[in-house]
């Protein structure tokens, strides 16, 4: 009985949490004037080096090595046996590509520094690679575009991975050393610095799903350890850079993808009715069963209740939703709020001195939120064929190619939530995978409206960066997802402005 009570409490807490998360505002778009908007003073686009330069141009990175394996745990490392190759060859064309950014009217550009090109072997720094980035920053500034640098965007040198990467807290000093070197040489050109991009997704994909290097599946303990080390690493870098000449003028932040995962079942009535229905069915089945096998009434009741609760709570949706939201979102949010990592997990709890103050701004990446719908009954009836839970979207929402809905209200809610830390916010990524370019214009208009509404309501949003400048390598998904304002022909390397991108350019133009 004890165990059952415990079980109910856990299930109802999970259920309650996901029900609360599901309650987003809904705006009546017919009543909204999408042209009457005010934008932040910084408007840009975003890329990461590996995604636009590929394994050819970053041969010493953990990702080049990972892709080189081709197969991992019996499945291709990149969907469709794709591989990044030289991607958009940005490493060589970045100077010319400045004109593309300029054409959009952007006054800032966010990109990452490829650590594996700067330090291909442990302790051997490549001055040419540092010069490459310095010249690029000079070129950007010359064009009136402010650089924003990310020091870690999912990739690092292969040698660092072999040493255990961020799974080993003793490796933090390697990352700090690299960051200091880059900062010392580029800080005269760069004010905006992001330490690490998206700790939650990096860890989930690499240590739980096994689709990013190092490809561990379900290794929860290591995953949590890596998260903890990365939070420590962020703070160590922040403090180290602040102590360097120019550190006082630099704005240094951490980039977090605000991502919640919701169960498709949202209303309070639905689980209640489901609960009653399942209870009745469970109780009937139980009494039929109990007439064959005598048991005490108490035991029968608790079993019937257990069956009812399970059915009502829809665990196939709610448990993964709760778990993933914790890894993707809540663990980091808690750290940003308190400076303490994993307060309730014995053996992992850590309070980082001044942890809460290690950000001059928050980088907010926001795409959407994921809705999971279970089709458990169909799954069971089919004898376990296919998936028993699917990504879905809410009624009235449009599904993007990445299998989540267009949800600008979610961006507004994320800004609101992240404002609790009292730091300025830069929306460092927001964009849509839309191969046919039929919803990108709507996406841009509505999400910019959300930003404008946040500004009007007094939230301190300093910048917005559309993801991405051009179509690029979408990690384990290869080239299937097209996020670019520019379409890229990978054979000729021609860049073509997408029709929808005009919307972005026009919105920026209207503010000037
Ligand atoms: C990552 C990008 C990625 C984008 C679109 C973000 O989580 O930072 O690297 O391309 O999502 O999926």
Short mmCIF file of C-alpha atoms and ligand atoms in Angstrom, two decimals:
data_model
loop_
_atom_site.label_atom_id
_atom_site.label_comp_id
_atom_site.label_asym_id
_atom_site.label_seq_id
_atom_site.Cartn_x
_atom_site.Cartn_y
_atom_site.Cartn_z
CA UNK A 1 0.00 0.00 0.00
CA UNK A 2 2.89 2.29 0.83
CA UNK A 3 4.38 1.79 -2.55
CA UNK A 4 1.07 2.49 -4.24
CA UNK A 5 0.68 5.78 -2.37
CA UNK A 6 4.19 6.76 -3.40
CA UNK A 7 3.41 5.81 -6.99
CA UNK A 8 0.22 7.91 -7.02
CA UNK A 9 2.03 10.91 -5.59
CA UNK A 10 4.77 10.74 -8.21
CA UNK A 11 2.27 10.26 -11.04
CA UNK A 12 0.02 13.08 -9.92
CA UNK A 13 2.96 15.45 -9.49
CA UNK A 14 4.15 14.63 -12.99
CA UNK A 15 0.67 15.01 -14.31
CA UNK A 16 0.09 18.30 -12.51
CA UNK A 17 3.39 19.73 -13.73
CA UNK A 18 2.67 18.91 -17.34
CA UNK A 19 -0.87 20.25 -17.10
CA UNK A 20 0.45 23.55 -15.79
CA UNK A 21 3.04 23.76 -18.54
CA UNK A 22 0.41 23.27 -21.16
CA UNK A 23 -1.44 26.44 -20.22
CA UNK A 24 -0.08 28.95 -22.70
CA UNK A 25 -1.82 32.14 -23.72
CA UNK A 26 -3.49 32.02 -27.11
CA UNK A 27 -3.55 35.13 -29.20
CA UNK A 28 -6.22 35.99 -31.68
CA UNK A 29 -4.12 36.57 -34.77
CA UNK A 30 -7.00 38.19 -36.63
CA UNK A 31 -6.90 41.03 -34.14
CA UNK A 32 -3.14 41.53 -34.32
CA UNK A 33 -1.47 44.08 -36.58
CA UNK A 34 1.72 42.28 -37.56
CA UNK A 35 3.20 45.39 -39.12
CA UNK A 36 2.86 47.61 -36.08
CA UNK A 37 5.81 46.17 -34.24
CA UNK A 38 8.89 47.46 -32.48
CA UNK A 39 12.06 45.43 -32.69
CA UNK A 40 15.14 45.30 -30.48
CA UNK A 41 18.04 47.48 -31.56
CA UNK A 42 20.14 44.43 -32.48
CA UNK A 43 18.76 42.35 -35.34
CA UNK A 44 20.84 39.53 -36.76
CA UNK A 45 21.16 35.99 -37.97
CA UNK A 46 22.98 33.02 -36.52
CA UNK A 47 25.11 30.06 -37.64
CA UNK A 48 27.57 27.63 -36.07
CA UNK A 49 30.90 26.90 -37.75
CA UNK A 50 30.58 23.14 -38.06
CA UNK A 51 27.10 23.38 -39.52
CA UNK A 52 28.19 25.73 -42.29
CA UNK A 53 31.72 24.42 -42.84
CA UNK A 54 31.36 20.68 -42.29
CA UNK A 55 33.84 17.92 -41.55
CA UNK A 56 36.09 18.89 -44.50
CA UNK A 57 36.84 22.23 -42.94
CA UNK A 58 36.84 21.02 -39.32
CA UNK A 59 38.62 17.65 -39.65
CA UNK A 60 39.88 17.49 -36.06
CA UNK A 61 36.53 17.87 -34.38
CA UNK A 62 34.62 15.23 -32.45
CA UNK A 63 31.84 15.54 -35.05
CA UNK A 64 34.14 14.80 -38.03
CA UNK A 65 35.26 11.71 -36.18
CA UNK A 66 31.69 10.73 -35.29
CA UNK A 67 30.47 11.14 -38.86
CA UNK A 68 33.47 9.14 -40.06
CA UNK A 69 32.17 6.11 -38.13
CA UNK A 70 29.12 6.05 -40.44
CA UNK A 71 27.33 3.45 -38.33
CA UNK A 72 26.87 3.50 -34.58
CA UNK A 73 24.84 0.95 -32.62
CA UNK A 74 23.55 -0.46 -35.88
CA UNK A 75 22.20 2.77 -37.30
CA UNK A 76 23.70 5.50 -39.49
CA UNK A 77 25.34 8.32 -37.52
CA UNK A 78 23.66 10.78 -39.91
CA UNK A 79 20.14 10.15 -41.18
CA UNK A 80 20.01 8.85 -44.73
CA UNK A 81 23.77 8.08 -44.59
CA UNK A 82 24.36 11.75 -45.33
CA UNK A 83 27.55 13.48 -44.26
CA UNK A 84 28.44 17.09 -43.79
CA UNK A 85 31.28 17.27 -46.32
CA UNK A 86 32.16 20.93 -46.72
CA UNK A 87 28.59 22.09 -46.00
CA UNK A 88 28.29 25.71 -47.26
CA UNK A 89 32.08 26.01 -47.35
CA UNK A 90 31.69 28.99 -45.05
CA UNK A 91 35.25 28.65 -43.80
CA UNK A 92 36.37 29.84 -47.24
CA UNK A 93 33.45 31.99 -48.27
CA UNK A 94 32.73 33.82 -45.03
CA UNK A 95 34.18 37.12 -46.24
CA UNK A 96 31.91 37.16 -49.30
CA UNK A 97 28.97 36.00 -47.18
CA UNK A 98 29.15 39.21 -45.17
CA UNK A 99 27.34 40.78 -48.13
CA UNK A 100 24.42 38.35 -47.59
CA UNK A 101 24.05 39.49 -43.98
CA UNK A 102 24.26 43.10 -45.05
CA UNK A 103 21.61 42.58 -47.73
CA UNK A 104 19.14 41.58 -45.01
CA UNK A 105 19.82 44.80 -43.17
CA UNK A 106 21.14 42.97 -40.09
CA UNK A 107 23.48 44.78 -37.72
CA UNK A 108 24.78 41.70 -35.90
CA UNK A 109 25.89 38.16 -36.71
CA UNK A 110 26.23 35.24 -34.32
CA UNK A 111 28.69 32.48 -35.21
CA UNK A 112 30.81 29.95 -33.34
CA UNK A 113 34.55 29.52 -33.13
CA UNK A 114 35.66 26.01 -34.02
CA UNK A 115 37.90 24.97 -31.15
CA UNK A 116 39.26 22.01 -33.12
CA UNK A 117 40.64 24.38 -35.79
CA UNK A 118 42.28 26.61 -33.20
CA UNK A 119 43.74 23.72 -31.17
CA UNK A 120 43.76 20.67 -33.45
CA UNK A 121 46.10 18.79 -31.12
CA UNK A 122 46.28 19.24 -27.38
CA UNK A 123 48.33 22.34 -26.59
CA UNK A 124 49.13 23.16 -30.26
CA UNK A 125 47.41 26.36 -31.22
CA UNK A 126 47.00 27.39 -34.83
CA UNK A 127 47.59 31.12 -35.17
CA UNK A 128 46.31 31.07 -38.76
CA UNK A 129 42.90 29.92 -37.58
CA UNK A 130 42.78 32.66 -34.96
CA UNK A 131 43.78 35.22 -37.63
CA UNK A 132 41.01 33.86 -39.85
CA UNK A 133 38.41 34.70 -37.19
CA UNK A 134 40.02 38.04 -36.39
CA UNK A 135 39.92 39.07 -40.06
CA UNK A 136 36.31 37.93 -40.28
CA UNK A 137 35.36 40.04 -37.25
CA UNK A 138 37.18 43.03 -38.73
CA UNK A 139 35.26 42.46 -42.00
CA UNK A 140 31.94 42.28 -40.15
CA UNK A 141 32.63 45.46 -38.23
CA UNK A 142 33.68 47.18 -41.38
CA UNK A 143 30.25 46.36 -42.81
CA UNK A 144 28.52 47.73 -39.71
CA UNK A 145 27.75 44.26 -38.34
CA UNK A 146 28.52 43.48 -34.72
CA UNK A 147 29.96 40.00 -34.16
CA UNK A 148 28.55 37.75 -31.45
CA UNK A 149 30.82 34.77 -30.76
CA UNK A 150 29.85 31.37 -29.35
CA UNK A 151 32.79 29.50 -27.87
CA UNK A 152 31.19 26.05 -27.79
CA UNK A 153 28.40 25.07 -30.14
CA UNK A 154 28.13 21.26 -29.81
CA UNK A 155 31.64 20.56 -31.20
CA UNK A 156 35.09 20.35 -29.67
CA UNK A 157 38.42 18.74 -30.64
CA UNK A 158 38.53 14.98 -30.98
CA UNK A 159 41.45 14.84 -28.51
CA UNK A 160 39.23 16.54 -25.91
CA UNK A 161 36.49 13.97 -26.49
CA UNK A 162 39.05 11.17 -26.05
CA UNK A 163 39.97 12.59 -22.67
CA UNK A 164 36.33 12.24 -21.67
CA UNK A 165 35.20 15.72 -22.75
CA UNK A 166 32.87 17.33 -20.26
CA UNK A 167 32.21 14.01 -18.57
CA UNK A 168 35.40 14.69 -16.64
CA UNK A 169 35.44 17.87 -14.55
CA UNK A 170 39.24 17.82 -14.63
CA UNK A 171 39.03 18.74 -18.32
CA UNK A 172 37.43 22.12 -17.69
CA UNK A 173 40.79 23.88 -17.71
CA UNK A 174 41.36 22.89 -21.37
CA UNK A 175 38.20 24.70 -22.37
CA UNK A 176 39.07 27.71 -20.24
CA UNK A 177 42.55 27.88 -21.81
CA UNK A 178 41.09 27.84 -25.33
CA UNK A 179 38.53 30.53 -24.46
CA UNK A 180 41.17 32.77 -22.90
CA UNK A 181 43.34 32.48 -25.99
CA UNK A 182 40.51 33.40 -28.32
CA UNK A 183 39.32 36.22 -26.08
CA UNK A 184 42.77 37.74 -25.75
CA UNK A 185 43.10 37.97 -29.51
CA UNK A 186 39.56 38.94 -30.47
CA UNK A 187 38.21 41.02 -27.62
CA UNK A 188 39.26 44.27 -29.32
CA UNK A 189 36.75 43.40 -32.08
CA UNK A 190 34.05 41.60 -30.13
CA UNK A 191 31.84 42.65 -27.22
CA UNK A 192 29.18 39.91 -27.24
CA UNK A 193 30.33 36.47 -26.11
CA UNK A 194 28.35 33.27 -25.56
CA UNK A 195 30.20 30.61 -23.60
CA UNK A 196 28.23 27.42 -24.32
CA UNK A 197 25.28 26.72 -26.60
CA UNK A 198 22.41 24.64 -25.19
CA UNK A 199 23.69 22.33 -22.49
CA UNK A 200 20.40 20.38 -22.24
CA UNK A 201 20.05 19.34 -25.91
CA UNK A 202 23.82 18.64 -26.18
CA UNK A 203 23.62 16.23 -23.28
CA UNK A 204 20.31 14.66 -24.21
CA UNK A 205 21.42 13.87 -27.76
CA UNK A 206 24.91 12.71 -26.83
CA UNK A 207 24.33 10.73 -23.64
CA UNK A 208 20.68 9.70 -23.58
CA UNK A 209 19.55 9.40 -27.18
CA UNK A 210 22.98 8.52 -28.53
CA UNK A 211 22.60 10.46 -31.79
CA UNK A 212 25.39 12.99 -31.12
CA UNK A 213 28.95 12.06 -30.13
CA UNK A 214 29.98 10.30 -27.96
CA UNK A 215 26.84 8.30 -28.80
CA UNK A 216 25.92 6.95 -25.37
CA UNK A 217 22.35 5.77 -25.03
CA UNK A 218 20.42 5.99 -21.79
CA UNK A 219 23.48 6.85 -19.73
CA UNK A 220 21.58 9.12 -17.36
CA UNK A 221 24.24 9.34 -14.70
CA UNK A 222 26.94 10.46 -17.15
CA UNK A 223 24.46 12.83 -18.78
CA UNK A 224 23.76 14.57 -15.48
CA UNK A 225 27.46 14.69 -14.71
CA UNK A 226 28.19 16.30 -18.07
CA UNK A 227 25.48 18.89 -17.46
CA UNK A 228 26.99 19.71 -14.13
CA UNK A 229 30.50 20.01 -15.56
CA UNK A 230 29.27 22.23 -18.37
CA UNK A 231 27.61 24.59 -15.91
CA UNK A 232 30.87 24.68 -13.96
CA UNK A 233 32.79 25.24 -17.20
CA UNK A 234 30.52 28.12 -18.13
CA UNK A 235 31.17 29.81 -14.77
CA UNK A 236 34.91 29.14 -14.96
CA UNK A 237 35.09 30.70 -18.44
CA UNK A 238 32.97 33.67 -17.39
CA UNK A 239 35.24 34.42 -14.45
CA UNK A 240 38.44 33.85 -16.45
CA UNK A 241 37.40 36.16 -19.31
CA UNK A 242 36.14 38.84 -16.97
CA UNK A 243 39.57 38.88 -15.33
CA UNK A 244 41.39 39.46 -18.64
CA UNK A 245 42.08 42.90 -20.12
CA UNK A 246 38.87 43.95 -21.88
CA UNK A 247 36.82 41.64 -19.68
CA UNK A 248 35.03 44.50 -18.00
CA UNK A 249 33.68 45.75 -21.34
CA UNK A 250 32.70 42.33 -22.65
CA UNK A 251 29.14 41.06 -22.32
CA UNK A 252 29.30 37.34 -21.60
CA UNK A 253 26.32 35.02 -21.44
CA UNK A 254 25.15 31.42 -21.56
CA UNK A 255 22.81 30.22 -24.31
CA UNK A 256 19.85 28.16 -23.20
CA UNK A 257 17.26 26.56 -25.42
CA UNK A 258 13.98 27.08 -23.60
CA UNK A 259 12.27 23.85 -24.46
CA UNK A 260 9.40 22.20 -22.70
CA UNK A 261 7.87 18.93 -23.70
CA UNK A 262 4.17 18.58 -23.13
CA UNK A 263 1.78 15.73 -23.07
CA UNK A 264 -0.94 16.00 -25.68
CA UNK A 265 -3.58 15.57 -22.98
CA UNK A 266 -4.05 19.06 -21.61
CA UNK A 267 -7.42 19.76 -20.12
CA UNK A 268 -8.22 19.03 -16.50
CA UNK A 269 -11.50 17.39 -17.52
CA UNK A 270 -9.92 14.95 -19.92
CA UNK A 271 -7.75 13.16 -17.35
CA UNK A 272 -10.59 13.28 -14.85
CA UNK A 273 -13.01 11.61 -17.26
CA UNK A 274 -10.31 9.24 -18.40
CA UNK A 275 -9.66 8.44 -14.78
CA UNK A 276 -13.30 7.67 -14.09
CA UNK A 277 -13.61 5.57 -17.25
CA UNK A 278 -10.45 3.66 -16.61
CA UNK A 279 -11.42 3.23 -12.98
CA UNK A 280 -14.74 1.72 -13.95
CA UNK A 281 -13.12 -0.56 -16.52
CA UNK A 282 -10.31 -1.48 -14.14
CA UNK A 283 -12.72 -2.21 -11.28
CA UNK A 284 -14.95 -4.38 -13.49
CA UNK A 285 -12.02 -6.34 -14.83
CA UNK A 286 -10.70 -6.68 -11.32
CA UNK A 287 -13.93 -7.99 -9.84
CA UNK A 288 -14.16 -10.54 -12.67
CA UNK A 289 -10.62 -11.59 -11.95
CA UNK A 290 -11.15 -11.50 -8.17
CA UNK A 291 -14.14 -13.81 -8.42
CA UNK A 292 -11.71 -16.40 -9.74
CA UNK A 293 -8.86 -15.63 -7.39
CA UNK A 294 -9.89 -14.60 -3.83
CA UNK A 295 -7.94 -11.63 -2.36
CA UNK A 296 -8.61 -9.08 0.36
CA UNK A 297 -10.86 -6.15 -0.55
CA UNK A 298 -8.16 -3.67 0.37
CA UNK A 299 -5.73 -5.17 -2.02
CA UNK A 300 -8.32 -5.29 -4.81
CA UNK A 301 -9.19 -1.63 -4.34
CA UNK A 302 -5.61 -0.51 -4.48
CA UNK A 303 -5.05 -2.49 -7.65
CA UNK A 304 -8.14 -1.05 -9.30
CA UNK A 305 -7.02 2.42 -8.27
CA UNK A 306 -3.57 1.76 -9.63
CA UNK A 307 -4.93 0.71 -13.01
CA UNK A 308 -7.22 3.74 -13.08
CA UNK A 309 -4.46 6.17 -12.19
CA UNK A 310 -2.13 4.73 -14.78
CA UNK A 311 -4.70 5.04 -17.52
CA UNK A 312 -5.74 8.53 -16.50
CA UNK A 313 -2.25 9.87 -16.28
CA UNK A 314 -1.35 8.63 -19.69
CA UNK A 315 2.21 7.77 -18.65
CA UNK A 316 3.39 7.20 -22.20
CA UNK A 317 2.94 10.93 -22.75
CA UNK A 318 3.52 12.34 -19.31
CA UNK A 319 6.55 10.55 -17.96
CA UNK A 320 8.81 11.19 -20.98
CA UNK A 321 7.43 14.74 -21.18
CA UNK A 322 8.31 15.42 -17.57
CA UNK A 323 11.71 13.74 -17.77
CA UNK A 324 12.74 15.49 -20.99
CA UNK A 325 11.54 18.87 -19.77
CA UNK A 326 13.73 18.42 -16.73
CA UNK A 327 16.83 17.59 -18.77
CA UNK A 328 16.22 20.10 -21.55
CA UNK A 329 14.95 22.96 -19.50
CA UNK A 330 14.28 22.86 -15.81
CA UNK A 331 17.67 21.71 -14.56
CA UNK A 332 19.40 24.65 -16.20
CA UNK A 333 16.68 27.12 -15.26
CA UNK A 334 17.13 26.09 -11.66
CA UNK A 335 20.87 26.60 -11.86
CA UNK A 336 20.47 30.06 -13.39
CA UNK A 337 18.10 30.97 -10.60
CA UNK A 338 20.00 29.62 -7.63
CA UNK A 339 23.57 28.82 -8.68
CA UNK A 340 22.98 25.28 -7.42
CA UNK A 341 23.07 22.29 -9.72
CA UNK A 342 20.83 19.27 -9.07
CA UNK A 343 19.85 20.17 -5.49
CA UNK A 344 17.80 16.99 -5.03
CA UNK A 345 20.21 14.45 -6.44
CA UNK A 346 22.59 13.08 -3.83
CA UNK A 347 26.11 12.80 -5.22
CA UNK A 348 25.50 15.45 -7.88
CA UNK A 349 24.36 18.44 -5.86
CA UNK A 350 26.76 21.32 -6.29
CA UNK A 351 26.61 24.99 -5.43
CA UNK A 352 28.90 27.05 -7.62
CA UNK A 353 30.28 30.13 -5.90
CA UNK A 354 28.65 33.21 -7.50
CA UNK A 355 27.01 30.81 -10.01
CA UNK A 356 23.97 33.03 -10.29
CA UNK A 357 26.05 36.01 -11.27
CA UNK A 358 28.04 34.38 -14.06
CA UNK A 359 26.02 35.95 -16.87
CA UNK A 360 25.86 39.48 -18.20
CA UNK A 361 22.98 38.38 -20.40
CA UNK A 362 20.97 35.29 -21.19
CA UNK A 363 21.03 33.89 -24.71
CA UNK A 364 17.60 32.47 -25.38
CA UNK A 365 17.12 29.97 -28.17
CA UNK A 366 13.48 29.34 -28.81
CA UNK A 367 11.83 27.32 -31.55
CA UNK A 368 8.66 25.85 -30.14
CA UNK A 369 7.60 23.35 -27.55
CA UNK A 370 7.18 19.69 -28.25
CA UNK A 371 3.84 17.98 -27.78
CA UNK A 372 3.82 14.20 -27.36
CA UNK A 373 0.77 12.16 -28.21
CA UNK A 374 0.60 8.53 -27.23
CA UNK A 375 -1.06 5.96 -29.39
CA UNK A 376 -0.59 3.20 -26.90
CA UNK A 377 -3.71 1.27 -27.76
CA UNK A 378 -2.95 1.25 -31.51
CA UNK A 379 0.60 0.29 -30.67
CA UNK A 380 -0.43 -2.61 -28.47
CA UNK A 381 -3.09 -3.81 -30.92
CA UNK A 382 -0.57 -3.76 -33.78
CA UNK A 383 1.74 -5.97 -31.73
CA UNK A 384 4.30 -3.25 -31.10
CA UNK A 385 4.74 -2.07 -34.67
CA UNK A 386 5.95 1.53 -35.07
CA UNK A 387 6.22 4.10 -32.32
CA UNK A 388 3.95 4.34 -29.31
CA UNK A 389 4.40 8.12 -28.90
CA UNK A 390 4.47 10.74 -31.64
CA UNK A 391 5.33 14.42 -31.84
CA UNK A 392 2.15 16.34 -32.39
CA UNK A 393 0.88 19.91 -32.35
CA UNK A 394 -2.07 21.60 -30.80
CA UNK A 395 -5.27 22.40 -32.58
CA UNK A 396 -4.90 25.43 -34.82
CA UNK A 397 -1.11 25.19 -34.93
CA UNK A 398 0.93 24.54 -38.06
CA UNK A 399 3.48 21.73 -37.94
CA UNK A 400 6.96 22.63 -39.18
CA UNK A 401 9.33 20.19 -40.91
CA UNK A 402 11.02 19.55 -37.52
CA UNK A 403 7.78 18.16 -36.11
CA UNK A 404 6.76 20.89 -33.75
CA UNK A 405 4.16 23.59 -34.12
CA UNK A 406 4.45 27.29 -34.86
CA UNK A 407 4.10 28.70 -31.34
CA UNK A 408 5.00 32.40 -30.93
CA UNK A 409 3.05 32.55 -27.68
CA UNK A 410 5.70 30.15 -26.36
CA UNK A 411 8.47 32.61 -27.19
CA UNK A 412 6.66 35.31 -25.24
CA UNK A 413 6.23 32.94 -22.29
CA UNK A 414 9.90 31.96 -22.45
CA UNK A 415 11.01 35.61 -22.42
CA UNK A 416 8.74 36.22 -19.45
CA UNK A 417 10.08 33.21 -17.57
CA UNK A 418 13.72 33.95 -18.33
CA UNK A 419 13.32 37.56 -17.26
CA UNK A 420 13.15 36.34 -13.67
CA UNK A 421 16.96 36.28 -13.64
CA UNK A 422 17.08 40.05 -14.02
CA UNK A 423 19.50 39.93 -16.97
CA UNK A 424 19.08 41.32 -20.46
CA UNK A 425 17.93 38.75 -23.00
CA UNK A 426 19.23 38.17 -26.50
CA UNK A 427 17.17 35.81 -28.60
CA UNK A 428 20.19 34.04 -30.01
CA UNK A 429 18.24 31.56 -32.17
CA UNK A 430 14.74 31.39 -33.56
CA UNK A 431 13.83 29.99 -36.93
CA UNK A 432 11.98 27.35 -38.84
CA UNK A 433 12.77 24.31 -40.96
CA UNK A 434 10.56 24.84 -43.99
CA UNK A 435 11.72 23.10 -47.12
CA UNK A 436 8.97 24.53 -49.31
CA UNK A 437 9.21 28.02 -47.84
CA UNK A 438 5.50 28.18 -47.27
CA UNK A 439 5.35 28.98 -43.55
CA UNK A 440 8.60 30.87 -42.93
CA UNK A 441 7.09 34.29 -43.68
CA UNK A 442 4.29 33.68 -41.22
CA UNK A 443 6.77 32.35 -38.67
CA UNK A 444 8.95 35.44 -38.93
CA UNK A 445 6.02 37.86 -38.65
CA UNK A 446 4.41 36.15 -35.71
CA UNK A 447 7.56 35.53 -33.71
CA UNK A 448 8.69 39.11 -34.27
CA UNK A 449 5.29 40.18 -33.01
CA UNK A 450 5.93 38.11 -29.85
CA UNK A 451 9.26 39.89 -29.37
CA UNK A 452 7.61 43.25 -29.92
CA UNK A 453 4.90 42.43 -27.39
CA UNK A 454 7.55 41.44 -24.86
CA UNK A 455 9.33 44.77 -25.40
CA UNK A 456 6.06 46.65 -25.05
CA UNK A 457 5.36 44.82 -21.81
CA UNK A 458 8.69 45.98 -20.43
CA UNK A 459 10.89 42.89 -20.84
CA UNK A 460 14.53 43.66 -21.54
CA UNK A 461 15.08 42.03 -24.95
CA UNK A 462 18.22 43.46 -26.53
CA UNK A 463 18.55 41.43 -29.72
CA UNK A 464 17.03 38.87 -32.05
CA UNK A 465 18.94 36.48 -34.32
CA UNK A 466 17.11 34.43 -36.92
CA UNK A 467 18.39 30.84 -37.25
CA UNK A 468 19.80 30.51 -39.76
CA UNK A 469 21.51 32.71 -42.30
CA UNK A 470 21.61 29.83 -44.78
CA UNK A 471 20.60 26.17 -45.11
CA UNK A 472 23.15 24.06 -43.30
CA UNK A 473 24.07 20.72 -41.79
CA UNK A 474 21.44 19.85 -39.20
CA UNK A 475 23.59 17.47 -37.12
CA UNK A 476 22.26 13.89 -36.99
CA UNK A 477 19.47 14.89 -39.41
CA UNK A 478 21.89 15.77 -42.20
CA UNK A 479 20.70 18.22 -44.83
CA UNK A 480 16.98 17.42 -44.70
CA UNK A 481 16.02 20.44 -42.61
CA UNK A 482 16.10 23.82 -44.34
CA UNK A 483 16.30 26.69 -41.88
CA UNK A 484 18.02 29.21 -44.16
CA UNK A 485 17.01 32.70 -45.14
CA UNK A 486 19.26 31.79 -48.08
CA UNK A 487 18.87 28.52 -49.89
CA UNK A 488 22.21 26.90 -50.68
CA UNK A 489 22.93 24.75 -53.72
CA UNK A 490 25.49 22.37 -52.29
CA UNK A 491 27.01 21.53 -55.67
CA UNK A 492 27.53 25.06 -56.99
CA UNK A 493 27.56 26.71 -53.54
CA UNK A 494 25.22 29.37 -54.93
CA UNK A 495 23.20 31.22 -52.29
CA UNK A 496 19.70 32.37 -53.20
CA UNK A 497 17.59 34.65 -51.03
CA UNK A 498 14.34 32.92 -50.14
CA UNK A 499 11.12 34.71 -50.84
CA UNK A 500 10.15 34.62 -47.15
CA UNK A 501 13.43 36.25 -46.16
CA UNK A 502 12.17 39.50 -47.67
CA UNK A 503 9.79 39.66 -44.75
CA UNK A 504 12.68 39.68 -42.33
CA UNK A 505 14.55 42.30 -44.33
CA UNK A 506 11.42 44.45 -44.58
CA UNK A 507 10.70 44.21 -40.86
CA UNK A 508 14.24 45.39 -40.12
CA UNK A 509 14.02 48.12 -42.76
CA UNK A 510 10.80 49.49 -41.26
CA UNK A 511 12.56 50.08 -37.91
CA UNK A 512 15.41 52.12 -39.33
C1 LIG B 1 20.94 24.37 -32.29
C2 LIG B 1 21.31 24.50 -33.75
C3 LIG B 1 20.32 23.73 -34.59
C4 LIG B 1 18.95 24.33 -34.36
C5 LIG B 1 17.83 23.77 -35.21
C6 LIG B 1 19.47 24.53 -32.03
O1 LIG B 1 19.10 23.75 -30.98
O2 LIG B 1 21.67 25.30 -31.53
O3 LIG B 1 22.62 24.04 -33.91
O4 LIG B 1 20.65 23.75 -35.93
O5 LIG B 1 18.60 24.11 -33.02
O6 LIG B 1 17.48 22.48 -34.87
#
